[in-house]
XYZ file of C-alpha atoms in Angstrom:
183
model
C 15.805 1.193 21.181
C 15.195 -1.954 22.422
C 15.245 -5.686 21.551
C 18.507 -5.671 19.889
C 19.162 -8.844 17.613
C 22.429 -10.202 18.965
C 21.998 -13.737 17.475
C 21.828 -11.863 13.967
C 18.826 -13.916 13.053
C 16.231 -13.125 10.454
C 13.162 -11.585 11.858
C 9.520 -10.120 10.873
C 9.381 -6.672 10.952
C 6.906 -4.099 9.793
C 6.271 -0.463 10.334
C 2.806 0.332 11.486
C 0.420 3.312 12.784
C -1.108 2.072 16.095
C -4.332 4.113 17.350
C -4.312 6.172 20.421
C -6.338 4.239 23.345
C -9.468 5.897 22.819
C -9.797 4.727 18.750
C -8.558 1.159 19.903
C -11.754 1.270 22.437
C -14.168 2.384 19.945
C -12.850 0.055 17.447
C -13.157 -2.867 20.097
C -16.771 -1.589 20.910
C -17.510 -1.606 17.056
C -16.349 -5.184 16.579
C -18.395 -6.264 19.482
C -21.741 -5.140 17.637
C -21.263 -7.521 14.931
C -23.152 -10.871 15.184
C -21.743 -14.400 15.048
C -18.471 -13.544 16.574
C -15.602 -16.129 17.222
C -15.172 -16.784 21.185
C -12.145 -15.189 21.095
C -11.468 -11.653 19.634
C -8.296 -11.349 18.150
C -6.163 -9.334 17.426
C -5.953 -8.344 20.769
C -6.803 -4.284 21.173
C -3.087 -3.707 21.775
C -2.046 -5.020 18.576
C -4.642 -3.386 16.089
C -2.766 -1.115 13.927
C -2.420 -0.043 10.192
C 0.597 -1.750 8.473
C 3.032 0.503 6.301
C 5.735 -2.161 5.027
C 5.799 -5.732 6.359
C 9.062 -8.261 5.510
C 9.016 -11.567 6.335
C 12.685 -12.235 6.999
C 14.879 -9.178 7.692
C 18.657 -9.708 8.556
C 20.405 -8.009 11.252
C 22.254 -5.767 8.803
C 19.179 -4.712 6.959
C 17.389 -4.450 10.256
C 19.667 -1.928 11.248
C 19.765 0.146 8.136
C 16.050 0.442 8.413
C 15.623 1.650 11.700
C 18.657 4.428 11.035
C 16.782 5.273 7.668
C 13.499 5.500 9.772
C 15.328 7.813 12.360
C 15.356 10.706 9.840
C 11.540 10.434 8.579
C 9.734 13.519 9.272
C 5.988 14.014 8.352
C 3.218 16.545 9.588
C 1.012 14.560 11.915
C -2.566 13.808 10.466
C -5.953 12.432 11.058
C -6.531 8.841 9.867
C -10.198 8.259 9.695
C -11.584 4.604 9.365
C -14.862 4.879 7.902
C -15.732 1.255 6.786
C -15.491 -2.556 7.315
C -14.981 -5.512 5.031
C -14.498 -9.056 4.892
C -11.452 -10.036 3.210
C -11.412 -14.127 2.456
C -7.964 -15.467 2.459
C -6.373 -19.220 2.411
C -5.917 -18.768 6.314
C -9.282 -17.591 6.948
C -11.364 -14.862 6.679
C -10.891 -11.158 8.623
C -12.655 -8.143 9.058
C -10.634 -5.257 8.275
C -11.371 -1.296 8.570
C -10.370 0.769 5.576
C -9.440 4.395 5.903
C -11.030 7.156 3.767
C -8.596 8.356 0.919
C -5.773 10.263 2.661
C -2.996 12.113 0.852
C -1.147 12.468 4.208
C -1.307 8.547 4.752
C -0.358 7.885 0.965
C 2.901 10.052 1.282
C 3.727 8.635 4.376
C 3.780 5.145 2.966
C 5.632 6.072 0.053
C 8.119 7.528 2.363
C 8.766 4.523 4.617
C 8.803 2.480 1.440
C 11.504 4.553 0.076
C 13.317 4.048 3.259
C 12.818 0.396 3.498
C 14.469 0.263 -0.117
C 17.406 2.308 0.645
C 18.107 -0.176 3.759
C 18.110 -2.844 1.091
C 14.811 -4.247 1.745
C 12.432 -5.085 -1.688
C 8.852 -3.618 -2.041
C 6.155 -5.670 -1.677
C 5.113 -6.630 -5.451
C 0.875 -6.549 -4.184
C -0.526 -3.207 -3.995
C -0.807 -1.526 -0.687
C -4.608 -1.442 0.422
C -4.374 0.484 3.758
C -6.256 -1.291 6.582
C -6.615 -2.268 10.004
C -7.518 -5.702 10.897
C -10.004 -5.574 13.409
C -11.007 -9.354 13.760
C -9.459 -12.671 12.808
C -11.707 -15.933 12.326
C -14.176 -14.092 10.906
C -15.887 -17.006 8.622
C -19.240 -16.415 10.392
C -19.041 -12.855 11.270
C -22.563 -10.895 10.459
C -20.895 -7.689 9.874
C -22.651 -4.185 10.022
C -21.331 -1.075 8.696
C -19.588 1.071 11.108
C -22.021 3.130 13.253
C -19.433 6.359 12.746
C -16.273 6.746 11.221
C -13.337 6.206 13.983
C -10.211 8.697 13.751
C -7.123 9.433 15.508
C -4.157 11.857 14.799
C -1.376 10.134 13.349
C 1.950 11.497 14.877
C 4.086 8.567 15.029
C 5.450 5.558 12.864
C 6.708 2.570 14.806
C 9.437 -0.365 13.570
C 7.890 -3.700 15.094
C 9.404 -6.968 15.532
C 6.746 -9.349 15.462
C 7.837 -12.275 17.716
C 5.871 -15.542 16.801
C 8.135 -18.017 18.866
C 7.047 -16.217 22.118
C 4.026 -17.757 23.902
C 1.759 -15.735 23.668
C 3.648 -13.978 20.374
C 4.449 -10.767 21.011
C 5.164 -7.428 19.219
C 8.358 -5.503 20.116
C 8.889 -1.841 19.753
C 12.495 -1.412 17.842
C 11.913 2.204 17.344
C 9.512 5.047 17.099
C 9.569 8.056 14.481
C 7.467 10.823 14.202
C 6.445 14.210 12.927
C 6.544 17.436 14.603
C 4.109 17.905 17.447
C 0.649 19.670 16.236
């Protein structure tokens, strides 16, 4: 699609499910209700997503193979429902994540895209996949409250993203979009 890799440099790539604008607005409104927020809310609304796979260093050949493999992906659209907030502590700081309700379609999509990544020569992550949407970074002092109500959207496509950390500010570049049938 766009942002071809002419220099053949390894890039940070991931497959993701981005919420529709209305769901992003609800997520943003929800996080603004939490106490002791950091001065700047990150990630910005447009970058919030659920990651299916992440690879830190993908060379141009593997990137092309992964994009080609993803082109054949088909799945039935499904509803993704975020129903709870959690604080995760990590070496680089605490984050607030929104976790989805159990969802066989989401699990199946993850398994299918993971298999396509393996077919493209990318090794699966060793840690168990825990589906989540990062709603807030730098959340060390946040006073978290339960979600007022679940936040849902219809998943219709998967996006392959290049996370360009060299850009100022850092950017996401959409390398490809693949989706299920319209429903």
